[in-house]
Amino acid sequence: MHYTLHQLQIFLKITQTRSITKAAEELHLTQPAVSIQLKNLQDQFEIPLTEVIGRQLYVTDFGAEIAIAVEKILGEVYAINYKTLAYKGQLSGRLKLSVVSTGKYVIPYFLSDFLKSHQGIELVLDVTNKARVIESLEKNEVDFSLVSVLPEKLQIEAIELMKNKLYLVGAGKEVGDIKSNTQNILEELPIIYREEGSGTRYTMERYISSNNLHVQKKMELTSNEAVKQAVIAGLGYSVMPLIGIKNELMNGELSIIPVKGLPLSSVWNMIWLKNKSFSPVAAAFLVHLQKEKGRIIHEKFAWFENYVAREALS
């Protein structure tokens, strides 16, 4: 057999995502490239690794056994790389994070300097909804999770990073006709929701419930980017985090609709399981956050802080 590490990495990602398309996205490869490498690996086995029924890809029992072996092989390869770097006196290893989808606008800035200072660190970053983030933390699959709503049933520790504020927004050209600024405006507009398990949806629904509002759900979408594009296209309105709509506000594609009780406020927290035994990499990253978060917020999110200040003065 002559399979390559590249083929094994691709196959393992396919078994994890159950999708060639999703595997290609996460590996930053084209779908045809992933399909070709899967075929090249499959050609070396007489027994199928995967099968497609309808449009759904399934991993066979044999494929699942091979995936377990592949994970062990790749783990040993990573260990060799890390030990080589450690022998040279460099901090090395994997840093594993799960991040709620709105956190993708925040987390890169808290990682950038740390990763540049330690070239031997491999980042594994899963950006998904709140439910999946908490699940990965509960299963101890990650070192840290970034959330805007703290889990209620897990024993955790946390470091507060920065504020999160959510506003009612609409397409720039549509907002000019809206005069009412009372909470009841949400009952009059077609509202676009995030999917179940989203922290943004949880925060929005808590506000709606606490004010006894009867809101018309126009549609439900699975990412903030999808919601943003739908609002820009004039398909409805939504409660969205300020952090993700800066450019659209500046160029007039989106406008904030002032509403009593808004913005909704939460806090992005980096959390980890209580009594977790940190790797040297995870411990170093926590020290980095504690030491540098103030500087990072000041340097990278001044526009956000200034916006909040103007809001408070108005």
GROMACS .gro file of C-alpha atoms in nm:
model
  314
    1MET     CA    1   0.000   0.000   0.000
    2HIS     CA    2   0.118   0.354  -0.078
    3TYR     CA    3  -0.128   0.586   0.094
    4THR     CA    4   0.001   0.927   0.198
    5LEU     CA    5  -0.041   1.129   0.515
    6HIS     CA    6  -0.237   1.382   0.309
    7GLN     CA    7  -0.485   1.112   0.205
    8LEU     CA    8  -0.521   0.996   0.564
    9GLN     CA    9  -0.583   1.350   0.687
   10ILE     CA   10  -0.853   1.400   0.424
   11PHE     CA   11  -1.018   1.064   0.497
   12LEU     CA   12  -1.027   1.134   0.870
   13LYS     CA   13  -1.191   1.472   0.810
   14ILE     CA   14  -1.451   1.308   0.583
   15THR     CA   15  -1.537   1.057   0.855
   16GLN     CA   16  -1.573   1.340   1.106
   17THR     CA   17  -1.793   1.563   0.888
   18ARG     CA   18  -1.976   1.289   0.695
   19SER     CA   19  -1.950   1.516   0.394
   20ILE     CA   20  -1.697   1.573   0.117
   21THR     CA   21  -1.817   1.931   0.083
   22LYS     CA   22  -1.776   2.010   0.454
   23ALA     CA   23  -1.441   1.831   0.465
   24ALA     CA   24  -1.320   2.042   0.173
   25GLU     CA   25  -1.433   2.362   0.346
   26GLU     CA   26  -1.261   2.278   0.675
   27LEU     CA   27  -0.940   2.170   0.500
   28HIS     CA   28  -0.947   2.473   0.267
   29LEU     CA   29  -0.939   2.247  -0.039
   30THR     CA   30  -1.163   2.217  -0.343
   31GLN     CA   31  -1.432   1.951  -0.344
   32PRO     CA   32  -1.282   1.774  -0.649
   33ALA     CA   33  -0.940   1.759  -0.477
   34VAL     CA   34  -1.094   1.590  -0.173
   35SER     CA   35  -1.290   1.346  -0.390
   36ILE     CA   36  -0.976   1.250  -0.585
   37GLN     CA   37  -0.775   1.185  -0.270
   38LEU     CA   38  -1.059   0.976  -0.123
   39LYS     CA   39  -1.068   0.769  -0.444
   40ASN     CA   40  -0.689   0.726  -0.442
   41LEU     CA   41  -0.708   0.596  -0.085
   42GLN     CA   42  -1.008   0.375  -0.157
   43ASP     CA   43  -0.831   0.215  -0.457
   44GLN     CA   44  -0.582   0.062  -0.214
   45PHE     CA   45  -0.853  -0.134  -0.030
   46GLU     CA   46  -1.078  -0.409  -0.162
   47ILE     CA   47  -1.346  -0.325   0.094
   48PRO     CA   48  -1.540   0.007   0.065
   49LEU     CA   49  -1.448   0.279   0.314
   50THR     CA   50  -1.757   0.489   0.239
   51GLU     CA   51  -2.082   0.461   0.049
   52VAL     CA   52  -2.328   0.714  -0.086
   53ILE     CA   53  -2.701   0.649  -0.050
   54GLY     CA   54  -2.910   0.916  -0.215
   55ARG     CA   55  -2.704   1.226  -0.152
   56GLN     CA   56  -2.581   1.123   0.192
   57LEU     CA   57  -2.229   0.989   0.250
   58TYR     CA   58  -2.193   0.708   0.501
   59VAL     CA   59  -1.879   0.557   0.651
   60THR     CA   60  -1.882   0.177   0.638
   61ASP     CA   61  -1.796  -0.035   0.941
   62PHE     CA   62  -1.461  -0.109   0.778
   63GLY     CA   63  -1.409   0.261   0.710
   64ALA     CA   64  -1.482   0.342   1.073
   65GLU     CA   65  -1.216   0.092   1.184
   66ILE     CA   66  -0.966   0.244   0.942
   67ALA     CA   67  -1.052   0.594   1.071
   68ILE     CA   68  -0.964   0.488   1.427
   69ALA     CA   69  -0.626   0.361   1.304
   70VAL     CA   70  -0.573   0.677   1.099
   71GLU     CA   71  -0.636   0.899   1.401
   72LYS     CA   72  -0.371   0.707   1.596
   73ILE     CA   73  -0.123   0.731   1.307
   74LEU     CA   74  -0.171   1.105   1.267
   75GLY     CA   75  -0.146   1.151   1.644
   76GLU     CA   76   0.196   0.985   1.639
   77VAL     CA   77   0.305   1.203   1.347
   78TYR     CA   78   0.200   1.517   1.534
   79ALA     CA   79   0.382   1.390   1.844
   80ILE     CA   80   0.702   1.352   1.644
   81ASN     CA   81   0.672   1.710   1.519
   82TYR     CA   82   0.598   1.847   1.865
   83LYS     CA   83   0.885   1.655   2.029
   84THR     CA   84   1.126   1.782   1.766
   85LEU     CA   85   1.026   2.141   1.837
   86ALA     CA   86   1.031   2.087   2.213
   87TYR     CA   87   1.384   1.948   2.186
   88LYS     CA   88   1.479   2.274   2.015
   89GLY     CA   89   1.333   2.468   2.308
   90GLN     CA   90   1.013   2.584   2.135
   91LEU     CA   91   0.663   2.570   2.284
   92SER     CA   92   0.478   2.319   2.069
   93GLY     CA   93   0.160   2.117   2.059
   94ARG     CA   94  -0.207   2.160   1.975
   95LEU     CA   95  -0.437   2.433   2.101
   96LYS     CA   96  -0.798   2.323   2.060
   97LEU     CA   97  -1.079   2.578   2.074
   98SER     CA   98  -1.451   2.574   2.003
   99VAL     CA   99  -1.607   2.913   1.932
  100VAL     CA  100  -1.966   3.030   1.888
  101SER     CA  101  -2.026   3.167   1.539
  102THR     CA  102  -2.031   3.533   1.647
  103GLY     CA  103  -1.697   3.473   1.816
  104LYS     CA  104  -1.523   3.437   1.480
  105TYR     CA  105  -1.518   3.819   1.465
  106VAL     CA  106  -1.333   3.829   1.799
  107ILE     CA  107  -1.112   3.524   1.854
  108PRO     CA  108  -0.855   3.579   1.574
  109TYR     CA  109  -0.729   3.895   1.745
  110PHE     CA  110  -0.674   3.714   2.075
  111LEU     CA  111  -0.484   3.437   1.895
  112SER     CA  112  -0.270   3.628   1.646
  113ASP     CA  113   0.023   3.746   1.859
  114PHE     CA  114   0.031   3.421   2.057
  115LEU     CA  115   0.058   3.201   1.747
  116LYS     CA  116   0.315   3.431   1.585
  117SER     CA  117   0.530   3.405   1.897
  118HIS     CA  118   0.508   3.024   1.904
  119GLN     CA  119   0.542   2.883   1.554
  120GLY     CA  120   0.533   2.524   1.683
  121ILE     CA  121   0.169   2.547   1.794
  122GLU     CA  122  -0.102   2.396   1.576
  123LEU     CA  123  -0.443   2.558   1.615
  124VAL     CA  124  -0.758   2.346   1.592
  125LEU     CA  125  -1.054   2.586   1.581
  126ASP     CA  126  -1.417   2.479   1.550
  127VAL     CA  127  -1.662   2.763   1.480
  128THR     CA  128  -2.019   2.644   1.538
  129ASN     CA  129  -2.334   2.717   1.736
  130LYS     CA  130  -2.363   2.737   2.114
  131ALA     CA  131  -2.503   2.387   2.157
  132ARG     CA  132  -2.215   2.222   1.973
  133VAL     CA  133  -1.958   2.441   2.151
  134ILE     CA  134  -2.087   2.334   2.492
  135GLU     CA  135  -2.102   1.971   2.381
  136SER     CA  136  -1.737   1.975   2.274
  137LEU     CA  137  -1.638   2.129   2.607
  138GLU     CA  138  -1.843   1.879   2.807
  139LYS     CA  139  -1.675   1.589   2.622
  140ASN     CA  140  -1.333   1.744   2.695
  141GLU     CA  141  -1.259   1.761   2.322
  142VAL     CA  142  -1.120   2.115   2.348
  143ASP     CA  143  -0.901   2.319   2.580
  144PHE     CA  144  -1.121   2.630   2.578
  145SER     CA  145  -1.457   2.745   2.444
  146LEU     CA  146  -1.564   3.100   2.360
  147VAL     CA  147  -1.930   3.166   2.444
  148SER     CA  148  -2.160   3.460   2.499
  149VAL     CA  149  -2.404   3.260   2.715
  150LEU     CA  150  -2.252   3.065   3.004
  151PRO     CA  151  -2.363   2.702   3.037
  152GLU     CA  152  -2.580   2.634   3.340
  153LYS     CA  153  -2.505   2.266   3.404
  154LEU     CA  154  -2.128   2.249   3.366
  155GLN     CA  155  -1.871   2.326   3.631
  156ILE     CA  156  -1.647   2.574   3.456
  157GLU     CA  157  -1.400   2.853   3.508
  158ALA     CA  158  -1.394   3.160   3.287
  159ILE     CA  159  -1.210   3.470   3.183
  160GLU     CA  160  -1.418   3.761   3.054
  161LEU     CA  161  -1.293   3.892   2.721
  162MET     CA  162  -1.523   4.168   2.599
  163LYS     CA  163  -1.882   4.283   2.566
  164ASN     CA  164  -2.127   4.165   2.305
  165LYS     CA  165  -2.416   4.391   2.205
  166LEU     CA  166  -2.708   4.300   1.980
  167TYR     CA  167  -2.927   4.545   1.789
  168LEU     CA  168  -3.236   4.521   1.571
  169VAL     CA  169  -3.121   4.585   1.215
  170GLY     CA  170  -3.275   4.614   0.872
  171ALA     CA  171  -3.163   4.691   0.519
  172GLY     CA  172  -3.048   5.051   0.495
  173LYS     CA  173  -3.312   5.150   0.241
  174GLU     CA  174  -3.594   4.995   0.445
  175VAL     CA  175  -3.529   5.146   0.786
  176GLY     CA  176  -3.614   5.503   0.692
  177ASP     CA  177  -3.986   5.419   0.681
  178ILE     CA  178  -3.995   5.278   1.035
  179LYS     CA  179  -4.107   5.537   1.289
  180SER     CA  180  -4.197   5.341   1.604
  181ASN     CA  181  -3.921   5.276   1.854
  182THR     CA  182  -4.129   5.077   2.104
  183GLN     CA  183  -4.077   4.708   2.173
  184ASN     CA  184  -4.394   4.630   1.979
  185ILE     CA  185  -4.210   4.706   1.656
  186LEU     CA  186  -4.079   4.349   1.671
  187GLU     CA  187  -4.438   4.225   1.642
  188GLU     CA  188  -4.489   4.425   1.323
  189LEU     CA  189  -4.176   4.319   1.134
  190PRO     CA  190  -4.086   3.984   0.972
  191ILE     CA  191  -3.802   3.861   1.193
  192ILE     CA  192  -3.521   3.635   1.075
  193TYR     CA  193  -3.403   3.388   1.338
  194ARG     CA  194  -3.082   3.194   1.391
  195GLU     CA  195  -3.116   2.818   1.431
  196GLU     CA  196  -3.196   2.635   1.756
  197GLY     CA  197  -2.885   2.614   1.971
  198SER     CA  198  -2.756   2.957   1.871
  199GLY     CA  199  -2.652   3.196   2.147
  200THR     CA  200  -2.782   3.491   1.946
  201ARG     CA  201  -3.122   3.323   1.918
  202TYR     CA  202  -3.123   3.238   2.289
  203THR     CA  203  -3.057   3.601   2.383
  204MET     CA  204  -3.318   3.732   2.138
  205GLU     CA  205  -3.586   3.485   2.248
  206ARG     CA  206  -3.524   3.564   2.614
  207TYR     CA  207  -3.591   3.932   2.537
  208ILE     CA  208  -3.906   3.849   2.337
  209SER     CA  209  -4.039   3.622   2.612
  210SER     CA  210  -3.966   3.864   2.896
  211ASN     CA  211  -4.162   4.136   2.713
  212ASN     CA  212  -4.453   3.907   2.615
  213LEU     CA  213  -4.406   3.984   2.245
  214HIS     CA  214  -4.569   3.783   1.967
  215VAL     CA  215  -4.311   3.785   1.691
  216GLN     CA  216  -4.355   3.669   1.334
  217LYS     CA  217  -4.071   3.433   1.244
  218LYS     CA  218  -4.007   3.493   0.876
  219MET     CA  219  -3.731   3.235   0.836
  220GLU     CA  220  -3.459   3.047   1.022
  221LEU     CA  221  -3.097   3.045   0.904
  222THR     CA  222  -2.790   2.863   1.029
  223SER     CA  223  -2.524   3.134   1.039
  224ASN     CA  224  -2.490   3.505   1.114
  225GLU     CA  225  -2.352   3.561   0.765
  226ALA     CA  226  -2.662   3.405   0.611
  227VAL     CA  227  -2.886   3.619   0.832
  228LYS     CA  228  -2.690   3.930   0.741
  229GLN     CA  229  -2.721   3.870   0.369
  230ALA     CA  230  -3.093   3.797   0.400
  231VAL     CA  231  -3.149   4.124   0.587
  232ILE     CA  232  -2.944   4.319   0.331
  233ALA     CA  233  -3.156   4.163   0.055
  234GLY     CA  234  -3.471   4.298   0.225
  235LEU     CA  235  -3.611   3.958   0.328
  236GLY     CA  236  -3.669   4.065   0.687
  237TYR     CA  237  -3.515   4.208   1.002
  238SER     CA  238  -3.307   4.052   1.274
  239VAL     CA  239  -3.137   4.108   1.608
  240MET     CA  240  -2.766   4.088   1.531
  241PRO     CA  241  -2.436   4.139   1.716
  242LEU     CA  242  -2.275   4.475   1.649
  243ILE     CA  243  -1.932   4.314   1.613
  244GLY     CA  244  -2.029   4.140   1.289
  245ILE     CA  245  -2.195   4.427   1.102
  246LYS     CA  246  -1.941   4.709   1.119
  247ASN     CA  247  -1.872   4.732   0.744
  248GLU     CA  248  -2.238   4.702   0.650
  249LEU     CA  249  -2.332   4.984   0.887
  250MET     CA  250  -2.058   5.206   0.750
  251ASN     CA  251  -2.152   5.154   0.386
  252GLY     CA  252  -2.527   5.187   0.448
  253GLU     CA  253  -2.627   4.831   0.362
  254LEU     CA  254  -2.763   4.787   0.715
  255SER     CA  255  -2.909   5.031   0.963
  256ILE     CA  256  -2.985   4.998   1.333
  257ILE     CA  257  -3.347   5.044   1.439
  258PRO     CA  258  -3.358   5.204   1.786
  259VAL     CA  259  -3.584   5.000   2.014
  260LYS     CA  260  -3.658   5.037   2.382
  261GLY     CA  261  -3.458   4.780   2.579
  262LEU     CA  262  -3.198   4.734   2.306
  263PRO     CA  263  -2.913   4.675   2.262
  264LEU     CA  264  -2.918   4.339   2.435
  265SER     CA  265  -2.596   4.287   2.622
  266SER     CA  266  -2.391   3.978   2.695
  267VAL     CA  267  -2.023   3.904   2.740
  268TRP     CA  268  -1.787   3.683   2.545
  269ASN     CA  269  -1.620   3.455   2.795
  270MET     CA  270  -1.339   3.209   2.739
  271ILE     CA  271  -1.436   2.907   2.948
  272TRP     CA  272  -1.283   2.574   3.042
  273LEU     CA  273  -1.377   2.278   3.258
  274LYS     CA  274  -1.313   2.326   3.626
  275ASN     CA  275  -1.002   2.138   3.747
  276LYS     CA  276  -0.892   2.074   3.389
  277SER     CA  277  -0.530   1.965   3.354
  278PHE     CA  278  -0.380   2.205   3.099
  279SER     CA  279  -0.115   2.116   2.846
  280PRO     CA  280   0.184   2.355   2.838
  281VAL     CA  281   0.032   2.517   2.527
  282ALA     CA  282  -0.310   2.570   2.687
  283ALA     CA  283  -0.153   2.706   3.006
  284ALA     CA  284   0.060   2.950   2.806
  285PHE     CA  285  -0.245   3.068   2.608
  286LEU     CA  286  -0.440   3.137   2.927
  287VAL     CA  287  -0.151   3.346   3.060
  288HIS     CA  288  -0.146   3.533   2.727
  289LEU     CA  289  -0.518   3.614   2.756
  290GLN     CA  290  -0.488   3.733   3.114
  291LYS     CA  291  -0.191   3.954   3.034
  292GLU     CA  292  -0.283   4.091   2.691
  293LYS     CA  293  -0.662   4.111   2.666
  294GLY     CA  294  -0.679   4.478   2.768
  295ARG     CA  295  -0.422   4.581   2.509
  296ILE     CA  296  -0.588   4.374   2.237
  297ILE     CA  297  -0.931   4.522   2.305
  298HIS     CA  298  -0.787   4.876   2.303
  299GLU     CA  299  -0.590   4.825   1.981
  300LYS     CA  300  -0.831   4.611   1.780
  301PHE     CA  301  -1.177   4.704   1.902
  302ALA     CA  302  -1.156   5.080   1.963
  303TRP     CA  303  -1.438   5.134   1.711
  304PHE     CA  304  -1.660   4.902   1.915
  305GLU     CA  305  -1.580   5.076   2.242
  306ASN     CA  306  -1.634   5.419   2.084
  307TYR     CA  307  -1.969   5.311   1.945
  308VAL     CA  308  -2.082   5.202   2.291
  309ALA     CA  309  -1.962   5.535   2.436
  310ARG     CA  310  -2.159   5.736   2.180
  311GLU     CA  311  -2.465   5.527   2.249
  312ALA     CA  312  -2.440   5.596   2.622
  313LEU     CA  313  -2.418   5.970   2.561
  314SER     CA  314  -2.717   5.988   2.325
   0.00000   0.00000   0.00000
